[in-house]
mmCIF file of C-alpha atoms in Angstrom:
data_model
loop_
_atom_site.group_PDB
_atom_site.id
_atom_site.type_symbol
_atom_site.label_atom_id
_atom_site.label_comp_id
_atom_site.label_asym_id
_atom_site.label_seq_id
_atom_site.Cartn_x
_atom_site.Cartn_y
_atom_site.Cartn_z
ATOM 1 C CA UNK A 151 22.949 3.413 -16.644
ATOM 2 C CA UNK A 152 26.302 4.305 -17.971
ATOM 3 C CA UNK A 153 27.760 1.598 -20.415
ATOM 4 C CA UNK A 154 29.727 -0.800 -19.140
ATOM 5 C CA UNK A 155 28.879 -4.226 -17.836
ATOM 6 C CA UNK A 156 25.052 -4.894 -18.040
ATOM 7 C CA UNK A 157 23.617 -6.197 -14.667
ATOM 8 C CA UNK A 158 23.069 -9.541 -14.625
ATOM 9 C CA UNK A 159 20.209 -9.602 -12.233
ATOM 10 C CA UNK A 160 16.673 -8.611 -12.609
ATOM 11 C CA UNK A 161 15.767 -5.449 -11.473
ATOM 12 C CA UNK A 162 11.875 -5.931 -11.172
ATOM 13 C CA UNK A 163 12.597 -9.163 -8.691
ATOM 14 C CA UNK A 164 15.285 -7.414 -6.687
ATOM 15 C CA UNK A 165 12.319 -4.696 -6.375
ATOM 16 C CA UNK A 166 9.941 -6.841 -5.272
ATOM 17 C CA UNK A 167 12.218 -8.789 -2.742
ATOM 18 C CA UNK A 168 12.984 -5.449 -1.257
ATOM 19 C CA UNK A 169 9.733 -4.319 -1.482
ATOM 20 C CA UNK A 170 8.747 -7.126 0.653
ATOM 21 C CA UNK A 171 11.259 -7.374 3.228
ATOM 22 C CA UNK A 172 10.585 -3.571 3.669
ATOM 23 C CA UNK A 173 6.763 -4.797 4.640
ATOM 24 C CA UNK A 174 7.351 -7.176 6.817
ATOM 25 C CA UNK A 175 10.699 -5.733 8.874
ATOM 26 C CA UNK A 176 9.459 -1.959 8.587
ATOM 27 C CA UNK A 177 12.448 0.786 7.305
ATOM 28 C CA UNK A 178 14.398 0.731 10.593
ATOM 29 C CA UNK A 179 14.567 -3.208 10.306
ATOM 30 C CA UNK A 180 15.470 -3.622 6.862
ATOM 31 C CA UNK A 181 19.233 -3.810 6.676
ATOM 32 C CA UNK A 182 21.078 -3.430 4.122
ATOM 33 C CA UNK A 183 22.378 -7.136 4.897
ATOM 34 C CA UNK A 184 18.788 -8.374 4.969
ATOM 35 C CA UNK A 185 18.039 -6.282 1.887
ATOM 36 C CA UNK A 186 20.973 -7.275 -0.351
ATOM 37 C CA UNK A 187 20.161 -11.506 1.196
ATOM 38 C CA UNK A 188 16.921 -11.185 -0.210
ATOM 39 C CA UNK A 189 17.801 -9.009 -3.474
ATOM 40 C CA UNK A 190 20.455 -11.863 -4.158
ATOM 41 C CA UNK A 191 22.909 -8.442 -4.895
ATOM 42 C CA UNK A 192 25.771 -6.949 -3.743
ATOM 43 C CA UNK A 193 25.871 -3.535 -2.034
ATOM 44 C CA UNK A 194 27.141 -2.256 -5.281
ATOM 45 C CA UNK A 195 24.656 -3.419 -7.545
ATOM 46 C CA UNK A 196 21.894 -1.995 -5.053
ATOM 47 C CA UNK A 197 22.964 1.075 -5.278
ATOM 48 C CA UNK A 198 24.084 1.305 -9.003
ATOM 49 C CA UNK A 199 20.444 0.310 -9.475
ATOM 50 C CA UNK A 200 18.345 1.840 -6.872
ATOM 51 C CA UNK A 201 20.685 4.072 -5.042
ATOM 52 C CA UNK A 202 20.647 4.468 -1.168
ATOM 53 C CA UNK A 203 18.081 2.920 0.950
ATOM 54 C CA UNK A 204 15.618 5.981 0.485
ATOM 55 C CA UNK A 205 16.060 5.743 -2.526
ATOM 56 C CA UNK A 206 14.911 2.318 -2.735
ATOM 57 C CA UNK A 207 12.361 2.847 -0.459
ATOM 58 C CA UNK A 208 10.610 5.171 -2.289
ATOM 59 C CA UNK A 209 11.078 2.679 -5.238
ATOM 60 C CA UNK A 210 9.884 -0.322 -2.956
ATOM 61 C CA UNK A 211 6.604 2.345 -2.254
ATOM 62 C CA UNK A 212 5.875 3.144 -5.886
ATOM 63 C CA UNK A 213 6.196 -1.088 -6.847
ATOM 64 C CA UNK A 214 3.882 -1.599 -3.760
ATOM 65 C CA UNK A 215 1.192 0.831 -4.892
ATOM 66 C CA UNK A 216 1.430 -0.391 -8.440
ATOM 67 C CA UNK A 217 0.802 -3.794 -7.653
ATOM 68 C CA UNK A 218 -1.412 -4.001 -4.700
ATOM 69 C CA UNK A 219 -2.836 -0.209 -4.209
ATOM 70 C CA UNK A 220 -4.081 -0.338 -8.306
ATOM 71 C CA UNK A 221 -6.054 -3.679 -8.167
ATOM 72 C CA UNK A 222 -7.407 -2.518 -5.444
ATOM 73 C CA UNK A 223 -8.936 0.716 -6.521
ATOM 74 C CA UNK A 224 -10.012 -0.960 -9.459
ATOM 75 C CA UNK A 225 -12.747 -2.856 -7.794
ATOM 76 C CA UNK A 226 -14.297 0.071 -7.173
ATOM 77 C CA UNK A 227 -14.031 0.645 -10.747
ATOM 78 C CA UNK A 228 -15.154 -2.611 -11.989
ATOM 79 C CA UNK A 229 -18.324 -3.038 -9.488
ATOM 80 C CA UNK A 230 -21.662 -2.856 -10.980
ATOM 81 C CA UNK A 231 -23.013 -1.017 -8.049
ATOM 82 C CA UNK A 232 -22.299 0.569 -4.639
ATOM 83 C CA UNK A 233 -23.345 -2.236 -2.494
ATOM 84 C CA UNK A 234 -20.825 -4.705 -4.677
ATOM 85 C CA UNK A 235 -18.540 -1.915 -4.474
ATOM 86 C CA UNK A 236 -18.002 -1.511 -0.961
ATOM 87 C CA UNK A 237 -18.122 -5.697 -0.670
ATOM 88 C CA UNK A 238 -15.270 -5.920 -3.332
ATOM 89 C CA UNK A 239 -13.452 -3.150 -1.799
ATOM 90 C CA UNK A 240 -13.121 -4.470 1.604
ATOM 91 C CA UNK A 241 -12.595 -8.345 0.262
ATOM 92 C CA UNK A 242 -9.972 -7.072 -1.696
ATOM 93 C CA UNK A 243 -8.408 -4.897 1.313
ATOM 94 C CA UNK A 244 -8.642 -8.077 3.486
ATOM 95 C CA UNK A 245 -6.696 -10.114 1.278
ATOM 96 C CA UNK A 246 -4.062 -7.809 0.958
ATOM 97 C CA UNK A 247 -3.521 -6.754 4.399
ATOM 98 C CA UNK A 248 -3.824 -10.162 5.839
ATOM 99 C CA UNK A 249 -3.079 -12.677 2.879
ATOM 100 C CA UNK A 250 -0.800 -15.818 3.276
ATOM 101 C CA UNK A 251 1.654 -14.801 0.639
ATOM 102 C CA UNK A 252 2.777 -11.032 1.650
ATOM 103 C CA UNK A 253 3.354 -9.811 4.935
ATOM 104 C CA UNK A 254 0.281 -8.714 6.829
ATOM 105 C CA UNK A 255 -0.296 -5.215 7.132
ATOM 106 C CA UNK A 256 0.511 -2.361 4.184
ATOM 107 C CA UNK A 257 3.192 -0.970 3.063
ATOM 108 C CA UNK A 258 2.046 2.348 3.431
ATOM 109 C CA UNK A 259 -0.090 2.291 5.947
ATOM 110 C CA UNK A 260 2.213 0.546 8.618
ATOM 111 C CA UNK A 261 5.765 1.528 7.397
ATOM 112 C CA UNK A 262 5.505 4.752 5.425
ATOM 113 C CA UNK A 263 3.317 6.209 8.132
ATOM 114 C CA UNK A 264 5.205 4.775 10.799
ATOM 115 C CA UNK A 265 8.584 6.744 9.435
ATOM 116 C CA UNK A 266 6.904 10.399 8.976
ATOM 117 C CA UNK A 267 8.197 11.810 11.671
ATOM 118 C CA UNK A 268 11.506 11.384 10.497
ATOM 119 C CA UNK A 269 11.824 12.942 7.128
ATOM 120 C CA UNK A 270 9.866 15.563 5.754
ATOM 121 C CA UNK A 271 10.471 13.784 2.538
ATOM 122 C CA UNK A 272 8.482 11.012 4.371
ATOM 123 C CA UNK A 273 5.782 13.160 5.471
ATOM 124 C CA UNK A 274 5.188 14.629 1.407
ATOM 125 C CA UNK A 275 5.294 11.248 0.041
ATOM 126 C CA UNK A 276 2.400 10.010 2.434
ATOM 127 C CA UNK A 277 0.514 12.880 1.826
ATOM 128 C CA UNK A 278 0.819 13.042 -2.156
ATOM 129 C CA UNK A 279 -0.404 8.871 -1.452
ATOM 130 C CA UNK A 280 -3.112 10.290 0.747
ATOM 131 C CA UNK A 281 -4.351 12.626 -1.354
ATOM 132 C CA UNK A 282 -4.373 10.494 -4.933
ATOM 133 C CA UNK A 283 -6.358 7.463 -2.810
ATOM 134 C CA UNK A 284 -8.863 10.228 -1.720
ATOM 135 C CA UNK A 285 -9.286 11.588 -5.115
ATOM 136 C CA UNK A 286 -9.277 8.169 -7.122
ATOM 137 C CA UNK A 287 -11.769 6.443 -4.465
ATOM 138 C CA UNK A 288 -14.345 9.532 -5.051
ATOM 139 C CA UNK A 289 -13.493 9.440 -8.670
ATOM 140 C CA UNK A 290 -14.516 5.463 -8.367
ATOM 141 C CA UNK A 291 -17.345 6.338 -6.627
ATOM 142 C CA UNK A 292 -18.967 8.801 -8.422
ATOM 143 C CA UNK A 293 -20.450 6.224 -10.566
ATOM 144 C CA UNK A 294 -22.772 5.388 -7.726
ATOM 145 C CA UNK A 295 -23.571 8.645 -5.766
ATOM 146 C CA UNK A 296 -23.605 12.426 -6.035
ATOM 147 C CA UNK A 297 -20.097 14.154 -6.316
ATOM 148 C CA UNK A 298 -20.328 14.893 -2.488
ATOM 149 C CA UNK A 299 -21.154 11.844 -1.226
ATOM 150 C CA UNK A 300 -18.162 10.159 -3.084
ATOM 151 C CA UNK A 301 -16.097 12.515 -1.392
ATOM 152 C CA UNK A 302 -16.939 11.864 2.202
ATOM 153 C CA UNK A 303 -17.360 8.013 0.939
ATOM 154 C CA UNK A 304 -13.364 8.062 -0.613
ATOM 155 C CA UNK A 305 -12.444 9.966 2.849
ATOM 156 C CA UNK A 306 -14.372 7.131 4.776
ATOM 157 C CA UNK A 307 -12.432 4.492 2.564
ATOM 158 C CA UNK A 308 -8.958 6.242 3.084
ATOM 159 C CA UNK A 309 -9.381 5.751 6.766
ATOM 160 C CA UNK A 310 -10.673 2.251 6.795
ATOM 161 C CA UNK A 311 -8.556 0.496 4.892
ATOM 162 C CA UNK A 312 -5.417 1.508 6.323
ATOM 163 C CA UNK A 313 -6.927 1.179 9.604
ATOM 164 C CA UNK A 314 -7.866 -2.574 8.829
ATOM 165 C CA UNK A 315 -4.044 -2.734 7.887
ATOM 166 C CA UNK A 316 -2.851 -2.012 11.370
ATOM 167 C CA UNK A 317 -5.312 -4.314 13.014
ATOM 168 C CA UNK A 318 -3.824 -6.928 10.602
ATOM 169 C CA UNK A 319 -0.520 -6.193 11.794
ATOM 170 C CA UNK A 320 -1.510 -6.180 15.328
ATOM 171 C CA UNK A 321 -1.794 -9.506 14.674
ATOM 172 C CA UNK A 322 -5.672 -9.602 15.173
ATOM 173 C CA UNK A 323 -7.736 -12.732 13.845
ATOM 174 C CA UNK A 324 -9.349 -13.700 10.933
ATOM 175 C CA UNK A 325 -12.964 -13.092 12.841
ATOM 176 C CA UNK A 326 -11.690 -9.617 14.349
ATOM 177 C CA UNK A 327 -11.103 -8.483 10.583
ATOM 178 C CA UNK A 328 -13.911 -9.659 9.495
ATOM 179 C CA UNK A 329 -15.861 -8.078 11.499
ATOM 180 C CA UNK A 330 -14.143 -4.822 11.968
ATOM 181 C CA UNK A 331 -14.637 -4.604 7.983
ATOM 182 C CA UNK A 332 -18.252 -5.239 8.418
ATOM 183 C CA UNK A 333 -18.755 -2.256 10.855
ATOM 184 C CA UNK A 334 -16.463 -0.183 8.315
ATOM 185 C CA UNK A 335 -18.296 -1.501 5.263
ATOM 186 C CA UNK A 336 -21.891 -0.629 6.846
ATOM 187 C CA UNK A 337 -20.511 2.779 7.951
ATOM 188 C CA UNK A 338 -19.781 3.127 4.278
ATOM 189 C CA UNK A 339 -22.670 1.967 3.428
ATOM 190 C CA UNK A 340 -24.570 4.906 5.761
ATOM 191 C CA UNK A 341 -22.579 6.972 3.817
ATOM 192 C CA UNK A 342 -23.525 6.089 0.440
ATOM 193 C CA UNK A 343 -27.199 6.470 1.654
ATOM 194 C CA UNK A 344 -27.001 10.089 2.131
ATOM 195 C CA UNK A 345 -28.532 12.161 -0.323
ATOM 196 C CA UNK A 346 -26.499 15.596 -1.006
#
């Protein structure tokens, strides 16, 4: 930032209130009204900070997968074993995607996805996300199983969870997720059972 006056708001909470009202109202639906309500900014300040609404979007997208794609992956990470792998994983992926204090679905699942068609710039951020879940789930996993099971097992997990993520959104119930993450979790499970 050039010199001058410094900004007298905090960047990191204007992130995450934009972050979140990008979640819940998808890109379309996130005004720059609603956006600069919940920043508690001007339209100046947004974009002397973040620059256009892309651009903060993409920022909003990098936040989200720092604070709620990481922790996730890093149950995989932390598990002693596949079994409390897989049960961690989709615990975790439940209580992000249909937790009481964020807006249900993902981020990335429901709204980046949802705007590919748009943008090719849309379409090669989803894809670089795509691809680094793939590779750090078999990564993850490779503790557990043989290098090609982790792959088809981090393919298996890149589908589920973002599919759970839509259900949530769909509004379905607590019981519905549940047990759509037990089918996807003993899938996974059939999976890690294979031998190479």
């Amino acid at each position: 930032m050039p010199a001058g006056r410094p900004r007298n708001f905090d960047t990191g909470a204007a992130l995450d209130a934009a972050m979140k009202v990008f979640w819940q109202y998808g890109y379309e639906g996130a005004s720059l009204d609603l956006l600069t309500q919940e920043m508690q900014i001007n339209r100046p300040s947004l974009y002397g900070a973040f620059g256009d609404k892309a651009d903060l979007f993409e920022k909003a997208v990098a936040r989200y997968q720092e604070k709620y794609a990481g922790p996730n992956l890093r149950v995989l990470a932390d598990a002693p074993n596949l079994e409390a792998a897989l049960a961690d994983f989709f615990a975790a992926t439940l209580r992000l995607v249909a937790g009481k204090s964020t807006p249900r679905g993902c981020l990335v699942a429901c709204v980046l996805a949802d705007i590919c068609p748009i943008d090719p710039r849309w379409r090669r951020l989803m894809g670089t996300i795509a691809a680094a879940s793939r590779a750090q789930f078999s990564a993850a996993l490779e503790r557990f199983v043989a290098p090609k099971t982790a792959r088809r097992l981090g393919n298996l997990l890149a589908v589920c969870a973002p599919g759970l993520a839509v259900l949530a959104r769909s509004g379905a119930s607590a019981q519905e997720l549940a047990e759509a993450s037990d089918v996807a979790r003993a899938a996974c499970r059939a999976v890690g059972m294979e031998t190479a």
